[in-house]
mmCIF file with all atom_site columns, C-alpha atoms in Angstrom:
data_model
loop_
_atom_site.group_PDB
_atom_site.id
_atom_site.type_symbol
_atom_site.label_atom_id
_atom_site.label_alt_id
_atom_site.label_comp_id
_atom_site.label_asym_id
_atom_site.label_entity_id
_atom_site.label_seq_id
_atom_site.pdbx_PDB_ins_code
_atom_site.Cartn_x
_atom_site.Cartn_y
_atom_site.Cartn_z
_atom_site.occupancy
_atom_site.B_iso_or_equiv
_atom_site.pdbx_formal_charge
_atom_site.auth_seq_id
_atom_site.auth_comp_id
_atom_site.auth_asym_id
_atom_site.auth_atom_id
_atom_site.pdbx_PDB_model_num
ATOM 1   C CA . UNK A 1 1   ? 67.215 74.661  56.911  1.00 0.00 ? 1381 UNK A CA 1
ATOM 2   C CA . UNK A 1 2   ? 66.216 78.245  57.182  1.00 0.00 ? 1382 UNK A CA 1
ATOM 3   C CA . UNK A 1 3   ? 65.177 80.235  54.147  1.00 0.00 ? 1383 UNK A CA 1
ATOM 4   C CA . UNK A 1 4   ? 64.538 83.958  54.381  1.00 0.00 ? 1384 UNK A CA 1
ATOM 5   C CA . UNK A 1 5   ? 64.030 85.312  50.899  1.00 0.00 ? 1385 UNK A CA 1
ATOM 6   C CA . UNK A 1 6   ? 64.028 88.821  49.561  1.00 0.00 ? 1386 UNK A CA 1
ATOM 7   C CA . UNK A 1 7   ? 62.966 90.798  52.614  1.00 0.00 ? 1387 UNK A CA 1
ATOM 8   C CA . UNK A 1 8   ? 65.452 93.075  54.352  1.00 0.00 ? 1388 UNK A CA 1
ATOM 9   C CA . UNK A 1 9   ? 65.932 92.295  58.043  1.00 0.00 ? 1389 UNK A CA 1
ATOM 10  C CA . UNK A 1 10  ? 65.428 95.918  59.109  1.00 0.00 ? 1390 UNK A CA 1
ATOM 11  C CA . UNK A 1 11  ? 61.804 95.928  57.944  1.00 0.00 ? 1391 UNK A CA 1
ATOM 12  C CA . UNK A 1 12  ? 60.839 93.193  60.440  1.00 0.00 ? 1392 UNK A CA 1
ATOM 13  C CA . UNK A 1 13  ? 58.256 94.430  62.897  1.00 0.00 ? 1393 UNK A CA 1
ATOM 14  C CA . UNK A 1 14  ? 57.810 92.196  65.961  1.00 0.00 ? 1394 UNK A CA 1
ATOM 15  C CA . UNK A 1 15  ? 54.210 91.243  66.467  1.00 0.00 ? 1395 UNK A CA 1
ATOM 16  C CA . UNK A 1 16  ? 53.326 92.367  62.947  1.00 0.00 ? 1396 UNK A CA 1
ATOM 17  C CA . UNK A 1 17  ? 50.216 91.286  61.216  1.00 0.00 ? 1397 UNK A CA 1
ATOM 18  C CA . UNK A 1 18  ? 48.435 94.389  60.065  1.00 0.00 ? 1398 UNK A CA 1
ATOM 19  C CA . UNK A 1 19  ? 48.387 94.874  56.333  1.00 0.00 ? 1399 UNK A CA 1
ATOM 20  C CA . UNK A 1 20  ? 51.551 96.603  55.220  1.00 0.00 ? 1400 UNK A CA 1
ATOM 21  C CA . UNK A 1 21  ? 53.551 95.310  58.186  1.00 0.00 ? 1401 UNK A CA 1
ATOM 22  C CA . UNK A 1 22  ? 55.638 92.247  57.807  1.00 0.00 ? 1402 UNK A CA 1
ATOM 23  C CA . UNK A 1 23  ? 55.745 89.331  60.200  1.00 0.00 ? 1403 UNK A CA 1
ATOM 24  C CA . UNK A 1 24  ? 58.277 86.525  60.507  1.00 0.00 ? 1404 UNK A CA 1
ATOM 25  C CA . UNK A 1 25  ? 56.499 83.206  59.891  1.00 0.00 ? 1405 UNK A CA 1
ATOM 26  C CA . UNK A 1 26  ? 58.014 79.748  60.328  1.00 0.00 ? 1406 UNK A CA 1
ATOM 27  C CA . UNK A 1 27  ? 56.622 76.889  58.203  1.00 0.00 ? 1407 UNK A CA 1
ATOM 28  C CA . UNK A 1 28  ? 57.321 73.385  59.534  1.00 0.00 ? 1408 UNK A CA 1
ATOM 29  C CA . UNK A 1 29  ? 56.255 70.703  57.064  1.00 0.00 ? 1409 UNK A CA 1
ATOM 30  C CA . UNK A 1 30  ? 57.940 67.677  55.521  1.00 0.00 ? 1410 UNK A CA 1
ATOM 31  C CA . UNK A 1 31  ? 56.224 68.265  52.157  1.00 0.00 ? 1411 UNK A CA 1
ATOM 32  C CA . UNK A 1 32  ? 58.531 70.419  50.024  1.00 0.00 ? 1412 UNK A CA 1
ATOM 33  C CA . UNK A 1 33  ? 55.829 71.406  47.511  1.00 0.00 ? 1413 UNK A CA 1
ATOM 34  C CA . UNK A 1 34  ? 53.453 72.580  50.241  1.00 0.00 ? 1414 UNK A CA 1
ATOM 35  C CA . UNK A 1 35  ? 56.228 74.635  51.896  1.00 0.00 ? 1415 UNK A CA 1
ATOM 36  C CA . UNK A 1 36  ? 57.010 76.238  48.522  1.00 0.00 ? 1416 UNK A CA 1
ATOM 37  C CA . UNK A 1 37  ? 53.345 77.128  47.942  1.00 0.00 ? 1417 UNK A CA 1
ATOM 38  C CA . UNK A 1 38  ? 52.963 78.555  51.459  1.00 0.00 ? 1418 UNK A CA 1
ATOM 39  C CA . UNK A 1 39  ? 56.219 80.508  51.137  1.00 0.00 ? 1419 UNK A CA 1
ATOM 40  C CA . UNK A 1 40  ? 55.080 82.108  47.858  1.00 0.00 ? 1420 UNK A CA 1
ATOM 41  C CA . UNK A 1 41  ? 51.669 82.968  49.287  1.00 0.00 ? 1421 UNK A CA 1
ATOM 42  C CA . UNK A 1 42  ? 53.086 84.503  52.474  1.00 0.00 ? 1422 UNK A CA 1
ATOM 43  C CA . UNK A 1 43  ? 55.853 86.398  50.687  1.00 0.00 ? 1423 UNK A CA 1
ATOM 44  C CA . UNK A 1 44  ? 53.227 87.875  48.381  1.00 0.00 ? 1424 UNK A CA 1
ATOM 45  C CA . UNK A 1 45  ? 51.702 89.302  51.586  1.00 0.00 ? 1425 UNK A CA 1
ATOM 46  C CA . UNK A 1 46  ? 55.160 90.758  52.461  1.00 0.00 ? 1426 UNK A CA 1
ATOM 47  C CA . UNK A 1 47  ? 55.985 88.359  55.279  1.00 0.00 ? 1427 UNK A CA 1
ATOM 48  C CA . UNK A 1 48  ? 59.435 86.997  55.966  1.00 0.00 ? 1428 UNK A CA 1
ATOM 49  C CA . UNK A 1 49  ? 59.296 83.213  55.666  1.00 0.00 ? 1429 UNK A CA 1
ATOM 50  C CA . UNK A 1 50  ? 61.467 80.693  57.500  1.00 0.00 ? 1430 UNK A CA 1
ATOM 51  C CA . UNK A 1 51  ? 61.226 77.001  56.671  1.00 0.00 ? 1431 UNK A CA 1
ATOM 52  C CA . UNK A 1 52  ? 61.954 73.676  58.293  1.00 0.00 ? 1432 UNK A CA 1
ATOM 53  C CA . UNK A 1 53  ? 61.505 70.259  56.713  1.00 0.00 ? 1433 UNK A CA 1
ATOM 54  C CA . UNK A 1 54  ? 60.897 68.410  59.990  1.00 0.00 ? 1434 UNK A CA 1
ATOM 55  C CA . UNK A 1 55  ? 59.847 68.948  63.590  1.00 0.00 ? 1435 UNK A CA 1
ATOM 56  C CA . UNK A 1 56  ? 63.337 68.913  65.124  1.00 0.00 ? 1436 UNK A CA 1
ATOM 57  C CA . UNK A 1 57  ? 64.691 71.480  62.677  1.00 0.00 ? 1437 UNK A CA 1
ATOM 58  C CA . UNK A 1 58  ? 61.530 73.538  63.134  1.00 0.00 ? 1438 UNK A CA 1
ATOM 59  C CA . UNK A 1 59  ? 61.904 73.562  66.901  1.00 0.00 ? 1439 UNK A CA 1
ATOM 60  C CA . UNK A 1 60  ? 65.528 74.693  66.534  1.00 0.00 ? 1440 UNK A CA 1
ATOM 61  C CA . UNK A 1 61  ? 64.408 77.488  64.168  1.00 0.00 ? 1441 UNK A CA 1
ATOM 62  C CA . UNK A 1 62  ? 61.644 78.557  66.556  1.00 0.00 ? 1442 UNK A CA 1
ATOM 63  C CA . UNK A 1 63  ? 64.113 78.776  69.447  1.00 0.00 ? 1443 UNK A CA 1
ATOM 64  C CA . UNK A 1 64  ? 66.758 80.685  67.498  1.00 0.00 ? 1444 UNK A CA 1
ATOM 65  C CA . UNK A 1 65  ? 64.556 82.971  65.368  1.00 0.00 ? 1445 UNK A CA 1
ATOM 66  C CA . UNK A 1 66  ? 61.524 83.521  67.649  1.00 0.00 ? 1446 UNK A CA 1
ATOM 67  C CA . UNK A 1 67  ? 59.055 83.972  64.771  1.00 0.00 ? 1447 UNK A CA 1
ATOM 68  C CA . UNK A 1 68  ? 55.786 85.874  65.098  1.00 0.00 ? 1448 UNK A CA 1
ATOM 69  C CA . UNK A 1 69  ? 53.796 82.809  63.992  1.00 0.00 ? 1449 UNK A CA 1
ATOM 70  C CA . UNK A 1 70  ? 54.399 79.112  63.308  1.00 0.00 ? 1450 UNK A CA 1
ATOM 71  C CA . UNK A 1 71  ? 52.523 77.011  60.750  1.00 0.00 ? 1451 UNK A CA 1
ATOM 72  C CA . UNK A 1 72  ? 53.180 73.363  61.592  1.00 0.00 ? 1452 UNK A CA 1
ATOM 73  C CA . UNK A 1 73  ? 52.092 70.077  60.032  1.00 0.00 ? 1453 UNK A CA 1
ATOM 74  C CA . UNK A 1 74  ? 51.014 67.402  62.512  1.00 0.00 ? 1454 UNK A CA 1
ATOM 75  C CA . UNK A 1 75  ? 51.850 64.257  60.572  1.00 0.00 ? 1455 UNK A CA 1
ATOM 76  C CA . UNK A 1 76  ? 55.651 64.221  60.191  1.00 0.00 ? 1456 UNK A CA 1
ATOM 77  C CA . UNK A 1 77  ? 58.056 61.334  60.794  1.00 0.00 ? 1457 UNK A CA 1
ATOM 78  C CA . UNK A 1 78  ? 59.948 61.088  64.108  1.00 0.00 ? 1458 UNK A CA 1
ATOM 79  C CA . UNK A 1 79  ? 59.204 64.469  65.714  1.00 0.00 ? 1459 UNK A CA 1
ATOM 80  C CA . UNK A 1 80  ? 55.584 65.315  64.792  1.00 0.00 ? 1460 UNK A CA 1
ATOM 81  C CA . UNK A 1 81  ? 53.529 68.477  65.201  1.00 0.00 ? 1461 UNK A CA 1
ATOM 82  C CA . UNK A 1 82  ? 52.281 67.459  68.645  1.00 0.00 ? 1462 UNK A CA 1
ATOM 83  C CA . UNK A 1 83  ? 55.912 67.006  69.767  1.00 0.00 ? 1463 UNK A CA 1
ATOM 84  C CA . UNK A 1 84  ? 56.725 70.473  68.403  1.00 0.00 ? 1464 UNK A CA 1
ATOM 85  C CA . UNK A 1 85  ? 53.724 72.010  70.206  1.00 0.00 ? 1465 UNK A CA 1
ATOM 86  C CA . UNK A 1 86  ? 54.641 70.386  73.517  1.00 0.00 ? 1466 UNK A CA 1
ATOM 87  C CA . UNK A 1 87  ? 58.289 71.465  73.252  1.00 0.00 ? 1467 UNK A CA 1
ATOM 88  C CA . UNK A 1 88  ? 57.295 75.052  72.383  1.00 0.00 ? 1468 UNK A CA 1
ATOM 89  C CA . UNK A 1 89  ? 55.021 75.216  75.446  1.00 0.00 ? 1469 UNK A CA 1
ATOM 90  C CA . UNK A 1 90  ? 57.789 74.005  77.772  1.00 0.00 ? 1470 UNK A CA 1
ATOM 91  C CA . UNK A 1 91  ? 59.955 77.076  77.078  1.00 0.00 ? 1471 UNK A CA 1
ATOM 92  C CA . UNK A 1 92  ? 58.908 80.561  78.180  1.00 0.00 ? 1472 UNK A CA 1
ATOM 93  C CA . UNK A 1 93  ? 60.565 82.189  75.131  1.00 0.00 ? 1473 UNK A CA 1
ATOM 94  C CA . UNK A 1 94  ? 58.540 80.114  72.657  1.00 0.00 ? 1474 UNK A CA 1
ATOM 95  C CA . UNK A 1 95  ? 55.351 79.405  74.615  1.00 0.00 ? 1475 UNK A CA 1
ATOM 96  C CA . UNK A 1 96  ? 53.623 82.605  73.458  1.00 0.00 ? 1476 UNK A CA 1
ATOM 97  C CA . UNK A 1 97  ? 54.295 82.151  69.726  1.00 0.00 ? 1477 UNK A CA 1
ATOM 98  C CA . UNK A 1 98  ? 50.957 81.415  68.025  1.00 0.00 ? 1478 UNK A CA 1
ATOM 99  C CA . UNK A 1 99  ? 50.967 77.917  66.525  1.00 0.00 ? 1479 UNK A CA 1
ATOM 100 C CA . UNK A 1 100 ? 48.615 77.021  63.676  1.00 0.00 ? 1480 UNK A CA 1
ATOM 101 C CA . UNK A 1 101 ? 48.509 73.287  63.071  1.00 0.00 ? 1481 UNK A CA 1
ATOM 102 C CA . UNK A 1 102 ? 47.953 72.068  59.525  1.00 0.00 ? 1482 UNK A CA 1
ATOM 103 C CA . UNK A 1 103 ? 46.639 68.555  59.204  1.00 0.00 ? 1483 UNK A CA 1
ATOM 104 C CA . UNK A 1 104 ? 44.915 65.951  57.162  1.00 0.00 ? 1484 UNK A CA 1
ATOM 105 C CA . UNK A 1 105 ? 44.011 64.412  60.559  1.00 0.00 ? 1485 UNK A CA 1
ATOM 106 C CA . UNK A 1 106 ? 41.409 66.987  61.539  1.00 0.00 ? 1486 UNK A CA 1
ATOM 107 C CA . UNK A 1 107 ? 39.451 64.733  63.900  1.00 0.00 ? 1487 UNK A CA 1
ATOM 108 C CA . UNK A 1 108 ? 38.018 66.178  67.094  1.00 0.00 ? 1488 UNK A CA 1
ATOM 109 C CA . UNK A 1 109 ? 40.405 64.164  69.344  1.00 0.00 ? 1489 UNK A CA 1
ATOM 110 C CA . UNK A 1 110 ? 43.431 65.435  67.371  1.00 0.00 ? 1490 UNK A CA 1
ATOM 111 C CA . UNK A 1 111 ? 42.145 69.005  67.515  1.00 0.00 ? 1491 UNK A CA 1
ATOM 112 C CA . UNK A 1 112 ? 41.562 68.724  71.288  1.00 0.00 ? 1492 UNK A CA 1
ATOM 113 C CA . UNK A 1 113 ? 45.050 67.262  71.767  1.00 0.00 ? 1493 UNK A CA 1
ATOM 114 C CA . UNK A 1 114 ? 46.574 70.122  69.776  1.00 0.00 ? 1494 UNK A CA 1
ATOM 115 C CA . UNK A 1 115 ? 44.609 72.753  71.685  1.00 0.00 ? 1495 UNK A CA 1
ATOM 116 C CA . UNK A 1 116 ? 45.687 71.195  74.984  1.00 0.00 ? 1496 UNK A CA 1
ATOM 117 C CA . UNK A 1 117 ? 49.291 71.472  73.792  1.00 0.00 ? 1497 UNK A CA 1
ATOM 118 C CA . UNK A 1 118 ? 48.841 75.167  72.954  1.00 0.00 ? 1498 UNK A CA 1
ATOM 119 C CA . UNK A 1 119 ? 47.743 75.291  69.304  1.00 0.00 ? 1499 UNK A CA 1
ATOM 120 C CA . UNK A 1 120 ? 45.986 78.553  68.494  1.00 0.00 ? 1500 UNK A CA 1
ATOM 121 C CA . UNK A 1 121 ? 44.191 77.277  65.381  1.00 0.00 ? 1501 UNK A CA 1
ATOM 122 C CA . UNK A 1 122 ? 43.807 74.314  63.012  1.00 0.00 ? 1502 UNK A CA 1
ATOM 123 C CA . UNK A 1 123 ? 43.816 74.264  59.240  1.00 0.00 ? 1503 UNK A CA 1
ATOM 124 C CA . UNK A 1 124 ? 42.465 70.976  57.861  1.00 0.00 ? 1504 UNK A CA 1
ATOM 125 C CA . UNK A 1 125 ? 44.228 69.962  54.628  1.00 0.00 ? 1505 UNK A CA 1
ATOM 126 C CA . UNK A 1 126 ? 43.442 70.703  51.926  1.00 0.00 ? 1506 UNK A CA 1
ATOM 127 C CA . UNK A 1 127 ? 42.818 74.382  52.650  1.00 0.00 ? 1507 UNK A CA 1
ATOM 128 C CA . UNK A 1 128 ? 42.396 77.353  50.342  1.00 0.00 ? 1508 UNK A CA 1
ATOM 129 C CA . UNK A 1 129 ? 44.826 80.281  50.162  1.00 0.00 ? 1509 UNK A CA 1
ATOM 130 C CA . UNK A 1 130 ? 42.064 82.472  51.604  1.00 0.00 ? 1510 UNK A CA 1
ATOM 131 C CA . UNK A 1 131 ? 41.620 80.155  54.602  1.00 0.00 ? 1511 UNK A CA 1
ATOM 132 C CA . UNK A 1 132 ? 45.367 80.171  55.255  1.00 0.00 ? 1512 UNK A CA 1
ATOM 133 C CA . UNK A 1 133 ? 45.690 83.947  54.980  1.00 0.00 ? 1513 UNK A CA 1
ATOM 134 C CA . UNK A 1 134 ? 42.671 84.504  57.240  1.00 0.00 ? 1514 UNK A CA 1
ATOM 135 C CA . UNK A 1 135 ? 44.127 82.172  59.903  1.00 0.00 ? 1515 UNK A CA 1
ATOM 136 C CA . UNK A 1 136 ? 47.508 83.915  59.669  1.00 0.00 ? 1516 UNK A CA 1
ATOM 137 C CA . UNK A 1 137 ? 45.987 87.396  59.832  1.00 0.00 ? 1517 UNK A CA 1
ATOM 138 C CA . UNK A 1 138 ? 43.760 86.460  62.792  1.00 0.00 ? 1518 UNK A CA 1
ATOM 139 C CA . UNK A 1 139 ? 46.663 85.079  64.839  1.00 0.00 ? 1519 UNK A CA 1
ATOM 140 C CA . UNK A 1 140 ? 49.008 87.969  63.989  1.00 0.00 ? 1520 UNK A CA 1
ATOM 141 C CA . UNK A 1 141 ? 46.330 90.498  64.928  1.00 0.00 ? 1521 UNK A CA 1
ATOM 142 C CA . UNK A 1 142 ? 45.777 88.727  68.271  1.00 0.00 ? 1522 UNK A CA 1
ATOM 143 C CA . UNK A 1 143 ? 49.521 88.797  68.897  1.00 0.00 ? 1523 UNK A CA 1
ATOM 144 C CA . UNK A 1 144 ? 49.709 92.500  68.015  1.00 0.00 ? 1524 UNK A CA 1
ATOM 145 C CA . UNK A 1 145 ? 46.839 93.336  70.407  1.00 0.00 ? 1525 UNK A CA 1
ATOM 146 C CA . UNK A 1 146 ? 48.496 91.325  73.206  1.00 0.00 ? 1526 UNK A CA 1
ATOM 147 C CA . UNK A 1 147 ? 51.770 93.188  72.663  1.00 0.00 ? 1527 UNK A CA 1
ATOM 148 C CA . UNK A 1 148 ? 49.964 96.546  72.656  1.00 0.00 ? 1528 UNK A CA 1
ATOM 149 C CA . UNK A 1 149 ? 48.081 95.678  75.849  1.00 0.00 ? 1529 UNK A CA 1
ATOM 150 C CA . UNK A 1 150 ? 51.272 94.487  77.538  1.00 0.00 ? 1530 UNK A CA 1
ATOM 151 C CA . UNK A 1 151 ? 53.006 97.720  76.565  1.00 0.00 ? 1531 UNK A CA 1
ATOM 152 C CA . UNK A 1 152 ? 50.125 99.791  77.903  1.00 0.00 ? 1532 UNK A CA 1
ATOM 153 C CA . UNK A 1 153 ? 50.091 97.826  81.176  1.00 0.00 ? 1533 UNK A CA 1
ATOM 154 C CA . UNK A 1 154 ? 53.843 98.326  81.537  1.00 0.00 ? 1534 UNK A CA 1
ATOM 155 C CA . UNK A 1 155 ? 53.460 102.079 80.969  1.00 0.00 ? 1535 UNK A CA 1
ATOM 156 C CA . UNK A 1 156 ? 50.711 102.259 83.589  1.00 0.00 ? 1536 UNK A CA 1
ATOM 157 C CA . UNK A 1 157 ? 52.842 100.298 86.049  1.00 0.00 ? 1537 UNK A CA 1
ATOM 158 C CA . UNK A 1 158 ? 55.794 102.647 85.489  1.00 0.00 ? 1538 UNK A CA 1
ATOM 159 C CA . UNK A 1 159 ? 53.521 105.633 86.016  1.00 0.00 ? 1539 UNK A CA 1
ATOM 160 C CA . UNK A 1 160 ? 52.149 104.235 89.294  1.00 0.00 ? 1540 UNK A CA 1
ATOM 161 C CA . UNK A 1 161 ? 55.616 103.316 90.518  1.00 0.00 ? 1541 UNK A CA 1
ATOM 162 C CA . UNK A 1 162 ? 56.903 106.818 89.838  1.00 0.00 ? 1542 UNK A CA 1
ATOM 163 C CA . UNK A 1 163 ? 54.093 108.216 92.003  1.00 0.00 ? 1543 UNK A CA 1
ATOM 164 C CA . UNK A 1 164 ? 54.463 105.717 94.860  1.00 0.00 ? 1544 UNK A CA 1
ATOM 165 C CA . UNK A 1 165 ? 58.172 105.004 94.959  1.00 0.00 ? 1545 UNK A CA 1
ATOM 166 C CA . UNK A 1 166 ? 59.505 108.445 95.980  1.00 0.00 ? 1546 UNK A CA 1
ATOM 167 C CA . UNK A 1 167 ? 57.072 108.601 98.915  1.00 0.00 ? 1547 UNK A CA 1
ATOM 168 C CA . UNK A 1 168 ? 58.070 105.083 100.068 1.00 0.00 ? 1548 UNK A CA 1
ATOM 169 C CA . UNK A 1 169 ? 61.775 106.002 99.920  1.00 0.00 ? 1549 UNK A CA 1
ATOM 170 C CA . UNK A 1 170 ? 61.231 109.111 102.049 1.00 0.00 ? 1550 UNK A CA 1
ATOM 171 C CA . UNK A 1 171 ? 58.855 107.595 104.608 1.00 0.00 ? 1551 UNK A CA 1
ATOM 172 C CA . UNK A 1 172 ? 59.321 103.800 104.813 1.00 0.00 ? 1552 UNK A CA 1
#
């Protein structure tokens, strides 16, 4: 199930990822010890951590919580990481969430398959805490920049509409 430990909800900043700003990160992995280690590491960086012990539960969490980033194992029973990636891409609400796949199966064909299904990055197991944090920071920064650019584009569109629209209403 979902675990959100010790971080007040009000401090969540959508599209976080700069130091000092928290992001909501979902870990999907069937290995309890790895989830615990990742949770501790990410909470130390002031992120809110959600957890799922399998792909189906993780997909449900992604749909209901809309995290800023998902860390997902590939090799899980029944509903694996590729299934999660494909399902996330099929829904507009979840298709833009960065997905970092963690795997002991870091072959080129598996990486290509994951990228085709929308994975933003791969972390071959075993990985160091520094490698994990760098991958997380990189993806959260990309997400933040995309959100900023989208906001700027929306502001520009509103500005142009306010200039054009009154004229069009007066003289169609």
